[in-house]
mmCIF file of C-alpha atoms and ligand atoms in Angstrom:
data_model
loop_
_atom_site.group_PDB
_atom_site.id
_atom_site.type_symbol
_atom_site.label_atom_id
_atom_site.label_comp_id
_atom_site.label_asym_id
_atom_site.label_seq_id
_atom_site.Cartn_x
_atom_site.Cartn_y
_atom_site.Cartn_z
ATOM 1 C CA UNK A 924 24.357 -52.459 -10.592
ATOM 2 C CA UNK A 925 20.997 -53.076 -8.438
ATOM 3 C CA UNK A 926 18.252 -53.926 -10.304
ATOM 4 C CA UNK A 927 15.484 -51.825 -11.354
ATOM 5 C CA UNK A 928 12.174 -53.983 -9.825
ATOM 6 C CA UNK A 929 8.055 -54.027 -9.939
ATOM 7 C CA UNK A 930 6.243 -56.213 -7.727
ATOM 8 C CA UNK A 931 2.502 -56.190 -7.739
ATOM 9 C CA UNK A 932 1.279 -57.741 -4.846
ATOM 10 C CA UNK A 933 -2.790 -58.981 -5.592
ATOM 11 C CA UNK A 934 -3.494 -59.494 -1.589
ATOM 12 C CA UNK A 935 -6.670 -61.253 -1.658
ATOM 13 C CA UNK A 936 -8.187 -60.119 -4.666
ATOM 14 C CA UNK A 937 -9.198 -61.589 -8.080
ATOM 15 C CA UNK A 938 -10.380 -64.834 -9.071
ATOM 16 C CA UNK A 939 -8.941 -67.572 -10.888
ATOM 17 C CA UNK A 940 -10.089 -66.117 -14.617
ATOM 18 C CA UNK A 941 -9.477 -62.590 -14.182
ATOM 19 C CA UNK A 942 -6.278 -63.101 -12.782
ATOM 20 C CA UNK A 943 -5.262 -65.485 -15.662
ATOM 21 C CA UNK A 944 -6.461 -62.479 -17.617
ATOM 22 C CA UNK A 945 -4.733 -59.449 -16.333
ATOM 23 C CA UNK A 946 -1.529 -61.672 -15.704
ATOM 24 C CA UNK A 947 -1.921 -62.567 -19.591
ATOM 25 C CA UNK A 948 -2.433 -59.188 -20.517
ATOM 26 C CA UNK A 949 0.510 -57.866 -18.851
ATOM 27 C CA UNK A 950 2.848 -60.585 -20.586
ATOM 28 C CA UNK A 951 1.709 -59.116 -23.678
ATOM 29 C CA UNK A 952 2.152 -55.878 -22.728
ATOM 30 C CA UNK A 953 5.707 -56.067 -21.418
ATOM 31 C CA UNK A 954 6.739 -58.509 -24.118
ATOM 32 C CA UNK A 955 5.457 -55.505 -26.869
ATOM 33 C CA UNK A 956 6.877 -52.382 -25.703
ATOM 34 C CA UNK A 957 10.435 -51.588 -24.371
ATOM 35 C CA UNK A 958 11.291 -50.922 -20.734
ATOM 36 C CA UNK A 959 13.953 -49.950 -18.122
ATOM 37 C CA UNK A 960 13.451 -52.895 -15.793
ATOM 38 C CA UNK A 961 14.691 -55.948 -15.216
ATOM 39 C CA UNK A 962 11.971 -57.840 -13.374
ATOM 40 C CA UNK A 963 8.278 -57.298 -13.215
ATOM 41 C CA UNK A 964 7.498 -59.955 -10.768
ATOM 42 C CA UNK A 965 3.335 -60.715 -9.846
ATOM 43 C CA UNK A 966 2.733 -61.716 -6.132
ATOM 44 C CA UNK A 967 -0.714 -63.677 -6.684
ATOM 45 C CA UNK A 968 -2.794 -66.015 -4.026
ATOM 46 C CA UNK A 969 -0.707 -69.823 -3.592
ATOM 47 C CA UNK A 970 -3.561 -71.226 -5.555
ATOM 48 C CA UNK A 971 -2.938 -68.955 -8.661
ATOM 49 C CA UNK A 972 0.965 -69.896 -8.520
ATOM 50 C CA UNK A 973 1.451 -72.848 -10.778
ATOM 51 C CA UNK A 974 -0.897 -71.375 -13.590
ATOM 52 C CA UNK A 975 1.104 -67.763 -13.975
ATOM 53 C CA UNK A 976 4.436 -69.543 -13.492
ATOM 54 C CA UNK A 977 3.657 -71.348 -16.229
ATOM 55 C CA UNK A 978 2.269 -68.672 -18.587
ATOM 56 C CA UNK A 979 5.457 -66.578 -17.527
ATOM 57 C CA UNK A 980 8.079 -69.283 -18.447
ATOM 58 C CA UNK A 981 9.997 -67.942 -21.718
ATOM 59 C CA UNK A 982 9.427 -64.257 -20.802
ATOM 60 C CA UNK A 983 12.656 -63.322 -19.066
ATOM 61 C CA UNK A 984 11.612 -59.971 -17.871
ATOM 62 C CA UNK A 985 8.172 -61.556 -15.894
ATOM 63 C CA UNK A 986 8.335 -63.574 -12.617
ATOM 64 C CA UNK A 987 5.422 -64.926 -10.089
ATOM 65 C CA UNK A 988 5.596 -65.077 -6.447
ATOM 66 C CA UNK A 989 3.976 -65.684 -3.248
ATOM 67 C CA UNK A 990 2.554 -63.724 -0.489
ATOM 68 C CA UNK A 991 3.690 -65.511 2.144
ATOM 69 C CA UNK A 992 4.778 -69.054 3.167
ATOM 70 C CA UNK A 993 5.345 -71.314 6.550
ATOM 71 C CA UNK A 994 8.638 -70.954 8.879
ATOM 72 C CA UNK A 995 9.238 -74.620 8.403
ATOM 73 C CA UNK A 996 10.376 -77.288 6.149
ATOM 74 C CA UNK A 997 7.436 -79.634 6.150
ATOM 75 C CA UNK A 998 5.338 -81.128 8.248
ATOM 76 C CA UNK A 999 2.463 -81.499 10.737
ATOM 77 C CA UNK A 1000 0.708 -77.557 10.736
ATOM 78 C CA UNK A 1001 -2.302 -78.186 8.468
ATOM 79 C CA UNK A 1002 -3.634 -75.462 5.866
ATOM 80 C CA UNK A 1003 -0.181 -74.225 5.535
ATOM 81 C CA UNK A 1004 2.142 -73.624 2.525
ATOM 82 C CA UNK A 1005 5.912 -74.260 2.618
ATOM 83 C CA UNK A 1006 8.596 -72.653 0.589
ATOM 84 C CA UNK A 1007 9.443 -76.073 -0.912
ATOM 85 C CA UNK A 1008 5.733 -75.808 -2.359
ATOM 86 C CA UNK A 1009 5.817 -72.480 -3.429
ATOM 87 C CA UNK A 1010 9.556 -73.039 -5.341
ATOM 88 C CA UNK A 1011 7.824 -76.711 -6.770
ATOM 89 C CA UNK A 1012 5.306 -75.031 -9.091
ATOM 90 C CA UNK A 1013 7.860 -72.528 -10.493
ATOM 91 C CA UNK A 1014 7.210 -69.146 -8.318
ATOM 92 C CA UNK A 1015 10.381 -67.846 -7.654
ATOM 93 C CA UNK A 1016 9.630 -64.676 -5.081
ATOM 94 C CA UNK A 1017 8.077 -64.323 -1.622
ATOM 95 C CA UNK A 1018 6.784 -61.377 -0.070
ATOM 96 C CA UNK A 1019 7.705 -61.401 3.707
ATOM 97 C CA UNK A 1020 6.502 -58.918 6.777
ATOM 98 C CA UNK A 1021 3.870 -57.728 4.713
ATOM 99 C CA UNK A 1022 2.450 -55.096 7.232
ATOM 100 C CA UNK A 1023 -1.235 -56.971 6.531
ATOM 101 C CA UNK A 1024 0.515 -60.085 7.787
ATOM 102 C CA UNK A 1025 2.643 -58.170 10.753
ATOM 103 C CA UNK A 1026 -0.991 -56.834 11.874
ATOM 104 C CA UNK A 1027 -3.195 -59.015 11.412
ATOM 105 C CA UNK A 1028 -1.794 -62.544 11.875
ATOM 106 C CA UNK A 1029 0.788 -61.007 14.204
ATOM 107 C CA UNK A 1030 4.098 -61.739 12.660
ATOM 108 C CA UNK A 1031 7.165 -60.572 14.389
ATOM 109 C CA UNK A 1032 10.787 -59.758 13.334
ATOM 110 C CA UNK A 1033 11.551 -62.868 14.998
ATOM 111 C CA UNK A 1034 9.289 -64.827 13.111
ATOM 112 C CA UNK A 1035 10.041 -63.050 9.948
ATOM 113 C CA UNK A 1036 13.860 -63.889 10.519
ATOM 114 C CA UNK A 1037 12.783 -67.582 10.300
ATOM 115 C CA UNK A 1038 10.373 -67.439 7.165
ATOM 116 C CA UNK A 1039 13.599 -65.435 5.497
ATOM 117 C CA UNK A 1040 15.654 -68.315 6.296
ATOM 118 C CA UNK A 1041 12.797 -70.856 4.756
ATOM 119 C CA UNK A 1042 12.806 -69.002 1.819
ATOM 120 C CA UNK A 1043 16.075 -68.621 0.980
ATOM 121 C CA UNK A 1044 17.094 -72.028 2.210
ATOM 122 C CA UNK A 1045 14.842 -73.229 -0.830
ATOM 123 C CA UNK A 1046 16.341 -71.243 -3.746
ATOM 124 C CA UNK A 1047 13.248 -67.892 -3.018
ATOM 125 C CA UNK A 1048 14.022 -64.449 -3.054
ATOM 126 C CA UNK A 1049 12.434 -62.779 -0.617
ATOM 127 C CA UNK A 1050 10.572 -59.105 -0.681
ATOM 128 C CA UNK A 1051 11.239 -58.576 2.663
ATOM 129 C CA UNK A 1052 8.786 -55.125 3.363
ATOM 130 C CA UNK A 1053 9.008 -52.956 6.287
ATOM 131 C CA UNK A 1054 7.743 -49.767 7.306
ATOM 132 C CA UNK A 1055 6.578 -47.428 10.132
ATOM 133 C CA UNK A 1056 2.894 -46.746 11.015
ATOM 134 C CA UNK A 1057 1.471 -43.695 11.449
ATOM 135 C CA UNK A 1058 2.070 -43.291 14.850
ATOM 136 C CA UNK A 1059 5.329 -43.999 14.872
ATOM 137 C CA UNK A 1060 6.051 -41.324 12.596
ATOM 138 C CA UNK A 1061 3.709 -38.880 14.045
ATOM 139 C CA UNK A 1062 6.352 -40.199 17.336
ATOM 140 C CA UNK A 1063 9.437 -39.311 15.019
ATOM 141 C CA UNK A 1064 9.986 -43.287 15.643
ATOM 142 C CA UNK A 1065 10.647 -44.085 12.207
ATOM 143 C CA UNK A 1066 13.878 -44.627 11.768
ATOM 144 C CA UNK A 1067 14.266 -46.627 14.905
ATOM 145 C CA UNK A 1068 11.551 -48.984 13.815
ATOM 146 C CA UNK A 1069 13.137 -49.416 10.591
ATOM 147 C CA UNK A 1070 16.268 -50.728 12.020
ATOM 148 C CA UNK A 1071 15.054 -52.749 14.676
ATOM 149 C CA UNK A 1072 12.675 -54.761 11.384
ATOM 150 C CA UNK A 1073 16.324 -54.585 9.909
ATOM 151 C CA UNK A 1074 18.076 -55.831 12.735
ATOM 152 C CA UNK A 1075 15.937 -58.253 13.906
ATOM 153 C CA UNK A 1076 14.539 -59.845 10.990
ATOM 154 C CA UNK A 1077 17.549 -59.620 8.090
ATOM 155 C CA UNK A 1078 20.626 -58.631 9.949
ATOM 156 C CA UNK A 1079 21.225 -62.589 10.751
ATOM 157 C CA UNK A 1080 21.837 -63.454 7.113
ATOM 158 C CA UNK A 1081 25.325 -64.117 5.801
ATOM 159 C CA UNK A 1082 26.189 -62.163 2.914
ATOM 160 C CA UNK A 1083 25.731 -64.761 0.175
ATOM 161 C CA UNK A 1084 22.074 -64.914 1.445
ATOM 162 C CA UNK A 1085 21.499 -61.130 1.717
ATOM 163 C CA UNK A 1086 22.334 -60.368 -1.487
ATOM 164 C CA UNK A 1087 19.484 -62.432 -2.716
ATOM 165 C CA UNK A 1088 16.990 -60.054 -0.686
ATOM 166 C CA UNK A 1089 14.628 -57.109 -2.391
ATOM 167 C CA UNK A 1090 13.509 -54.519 0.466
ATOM 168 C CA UNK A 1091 10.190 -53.313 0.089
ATOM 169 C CA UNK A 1092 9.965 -50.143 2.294
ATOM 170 C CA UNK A 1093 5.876 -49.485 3.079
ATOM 171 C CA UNK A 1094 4.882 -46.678 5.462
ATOM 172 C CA UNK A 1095 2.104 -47.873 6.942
ATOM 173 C CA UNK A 1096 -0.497 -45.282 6.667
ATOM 174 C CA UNK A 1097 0.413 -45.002 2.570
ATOM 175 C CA UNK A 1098 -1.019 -48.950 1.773
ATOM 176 C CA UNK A 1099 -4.178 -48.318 0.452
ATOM 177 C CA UNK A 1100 -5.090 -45.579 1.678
ATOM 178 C CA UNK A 1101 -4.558 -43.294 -1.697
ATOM 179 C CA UNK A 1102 -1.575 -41.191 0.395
ATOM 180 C CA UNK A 1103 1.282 -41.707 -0.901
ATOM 181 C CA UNK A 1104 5.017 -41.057 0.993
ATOM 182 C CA UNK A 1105 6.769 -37.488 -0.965
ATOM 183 C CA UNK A 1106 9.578 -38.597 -3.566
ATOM 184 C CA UNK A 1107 11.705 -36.817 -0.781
ATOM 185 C CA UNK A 1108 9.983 -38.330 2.416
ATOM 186 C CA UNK A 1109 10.643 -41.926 0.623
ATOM 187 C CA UNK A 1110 14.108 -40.998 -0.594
ATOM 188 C CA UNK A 1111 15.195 -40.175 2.784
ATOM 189 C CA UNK A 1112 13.836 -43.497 4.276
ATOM 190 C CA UNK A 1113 15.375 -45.550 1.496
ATOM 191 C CA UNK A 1114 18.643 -43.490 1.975
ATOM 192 C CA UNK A 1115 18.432 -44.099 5.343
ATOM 193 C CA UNK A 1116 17.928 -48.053 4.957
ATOM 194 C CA UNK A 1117 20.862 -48.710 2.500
ATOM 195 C CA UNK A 1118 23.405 -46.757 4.769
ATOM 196 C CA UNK A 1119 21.826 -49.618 7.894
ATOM 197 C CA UNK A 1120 22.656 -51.939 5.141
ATOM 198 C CA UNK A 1121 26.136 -50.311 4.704
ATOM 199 C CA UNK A 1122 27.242 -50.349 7.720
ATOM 200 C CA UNK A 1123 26.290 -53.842 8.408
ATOM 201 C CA UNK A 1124 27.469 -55.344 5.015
ATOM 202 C CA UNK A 1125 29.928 -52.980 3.459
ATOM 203 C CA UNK A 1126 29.128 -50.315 0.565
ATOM 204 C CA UNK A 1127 29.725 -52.767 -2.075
ATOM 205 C CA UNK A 1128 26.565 -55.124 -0.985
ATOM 206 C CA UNK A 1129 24.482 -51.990 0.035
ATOM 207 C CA UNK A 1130 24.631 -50.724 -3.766
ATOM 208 C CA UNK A 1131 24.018 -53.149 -4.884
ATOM 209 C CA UNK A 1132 20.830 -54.040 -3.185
ATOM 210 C CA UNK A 1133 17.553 -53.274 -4.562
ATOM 211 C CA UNK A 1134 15.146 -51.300 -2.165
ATOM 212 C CA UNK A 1135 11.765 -50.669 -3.713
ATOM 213 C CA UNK A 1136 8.795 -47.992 -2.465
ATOM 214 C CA UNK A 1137 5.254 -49.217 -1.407
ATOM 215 C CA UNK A 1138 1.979 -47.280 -0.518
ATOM 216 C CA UNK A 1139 -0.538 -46.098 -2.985
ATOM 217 C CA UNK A 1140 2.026 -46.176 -5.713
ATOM 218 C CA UNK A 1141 0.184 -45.417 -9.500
ATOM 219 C CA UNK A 1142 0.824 -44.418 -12.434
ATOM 220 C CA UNK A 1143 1.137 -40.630 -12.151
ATOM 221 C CA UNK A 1144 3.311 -40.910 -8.870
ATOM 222 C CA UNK A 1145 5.616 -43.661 -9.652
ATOM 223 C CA UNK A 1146 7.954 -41.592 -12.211
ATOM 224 C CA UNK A 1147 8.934 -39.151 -9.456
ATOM 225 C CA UNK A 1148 9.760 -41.796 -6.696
ATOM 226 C CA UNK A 1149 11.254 -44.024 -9.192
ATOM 227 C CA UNK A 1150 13.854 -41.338 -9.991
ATOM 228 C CA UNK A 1151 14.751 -40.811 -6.176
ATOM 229 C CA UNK A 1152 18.359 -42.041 -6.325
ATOM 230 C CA UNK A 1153 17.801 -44.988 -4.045
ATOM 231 C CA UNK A 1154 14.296 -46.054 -4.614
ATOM 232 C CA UNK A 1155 15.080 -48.782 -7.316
ATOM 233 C CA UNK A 1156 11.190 -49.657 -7.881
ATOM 234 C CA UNK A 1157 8.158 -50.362 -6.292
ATOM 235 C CA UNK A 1158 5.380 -52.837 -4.817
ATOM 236 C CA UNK A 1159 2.150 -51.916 -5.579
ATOM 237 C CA UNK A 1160 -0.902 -53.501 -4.792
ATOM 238 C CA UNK A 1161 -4.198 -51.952 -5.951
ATOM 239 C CA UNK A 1162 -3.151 -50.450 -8.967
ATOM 240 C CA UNK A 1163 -1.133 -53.810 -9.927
ATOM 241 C CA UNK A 1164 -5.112 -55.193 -10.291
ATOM 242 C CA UNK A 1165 -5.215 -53.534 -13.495
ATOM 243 C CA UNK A 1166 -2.860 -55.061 -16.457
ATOM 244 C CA UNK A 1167 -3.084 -51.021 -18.100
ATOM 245 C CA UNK A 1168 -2.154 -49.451 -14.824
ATOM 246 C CA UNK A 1169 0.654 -52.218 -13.242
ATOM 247 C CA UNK A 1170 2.098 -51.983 -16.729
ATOM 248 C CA UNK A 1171 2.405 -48.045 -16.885
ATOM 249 C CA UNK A 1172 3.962 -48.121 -13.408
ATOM 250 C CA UNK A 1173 6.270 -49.972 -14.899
ATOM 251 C CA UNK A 1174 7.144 -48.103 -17.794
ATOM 252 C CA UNK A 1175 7.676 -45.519 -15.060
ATOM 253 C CA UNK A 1176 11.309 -46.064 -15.143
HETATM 254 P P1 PGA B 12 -1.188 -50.232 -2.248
HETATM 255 O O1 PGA B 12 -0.567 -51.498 -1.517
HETATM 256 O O2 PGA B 12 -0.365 -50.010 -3.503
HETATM 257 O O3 PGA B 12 -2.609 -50.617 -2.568
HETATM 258 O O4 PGA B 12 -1.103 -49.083 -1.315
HETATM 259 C C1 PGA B 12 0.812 -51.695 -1.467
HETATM 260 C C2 PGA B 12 1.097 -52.959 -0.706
HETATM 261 O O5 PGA B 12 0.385 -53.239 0.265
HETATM 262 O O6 PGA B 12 2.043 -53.701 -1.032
#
């Protein structure tokens, strides 16, 4: 069985205290009431890592990870953060291909086939997101993008390293924007992605992978996508800045 997964991804928001704070407060919250997932896992900035990792040791359900991390081992490329780093102070995730990171620092399939292989070379799961923009689908594209980020930046992996791999699908124009992808728009997209994953790795891995839905995800949206039969959770990033509101998307399930 795939597991049931909520990632809240802070981008670059908070500071130390209040992240301490709402990280706390969701530890508490989780720990207290009963839920259907397995992992609620908090993507917070590098400098946050060692502090939540810490808080979340001895809560089974509650893991930390990073937003990002350097294509290689070690070395000369200064301001960077490896995945040897990131696993050292006890994160245990990675978001990768962000669409913020795609756009903005220009990462490419190709890079984000050699960050994958960082991460997983170092014991890290990655959240591996991808996701059409609005043009695209306004060009019918989608699907074709999808598979080429598929393709191009997962499709390399033998299977003992794929099925260590969460995919985060994010339509583009639904991160922060408040819009938010229909259960049935997202269903088909997720649909889509695990037959890709199918074909290329049998039925067996596919089903067992965990595909999760981001883009304006709350708490009065997330029970309808959540029950989609192939959406398996989400990644949320505003509303995961509130302990209250990350922890009712959780209880979504
Ligand atoms: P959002 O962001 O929930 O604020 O739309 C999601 C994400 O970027 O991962």
């Amino acid at each position: 069985m795939r597991q049931k997964i909520v990632a809240g991804n802070w981008k670059m928001n908070l500071e130390y205290n209040e992240g301490l704070y709402i990280f706390s407060e969701v530890i508490n919250m989780v720990n207290d009431e009963v839920f259907g997932i397995q992992t609620a896992i908090v993507c917070c900035p590098y400098t946050y890592l060692h502090s939540l990792a810490q808080l979340a040791k001895g809560h089974s359900k509650i893991s930390v990870g990073a937003q990002n991390c350097h294509q290689a081992e070690a070395g000369a490329f200064t301001g960077e953060i490896s995945a040897k780093m990131i696993r050292s102070v006890g994160a245990e995730y990675v978001i990768l291909g962000h669409s913020e990171r795609r756009q903005y620092f220009n990462e490419s399939n190709e890079l984000l086939s050699k960050k994958t292989d960082i991460v997983l070379g170092n014991s890290l799961k990655p959240v591996f997101c991808i996701g059409e923009t609005l043009e695209e689908r306004e060009g019918n594209r989608h699907f074709e993008v999808i598979k080429t980020q598929l393709n191009e930046g997962l499709f390399h992996l033998e299977n003992s390293h794929f099925t260590q791999v969460i995919i985060a699908y994010e339509p583009v124009w639904a991160i922060g924007t408040g819009k938010t992808a229909s259960a049935a728009q997202a269903q088909e997209i997720h649909a889509f992605i695990r037959q890709e994953i199918a074909s290329k790795y049998g039925r067996e891995i596919a089903d067992a992978t965990s595909i999760l839905y981001g883009g304006s995800c709350n708490p009065k949206n997330a029970a309808e996508l959540f029950s989609q039969a192939d959406i398996d959770g989400g990644l949320i990033g505003g509303a995961s800045l509130k302990s209250r509101d990350f922890v009712d998307i959780i209880k979504a399930f």
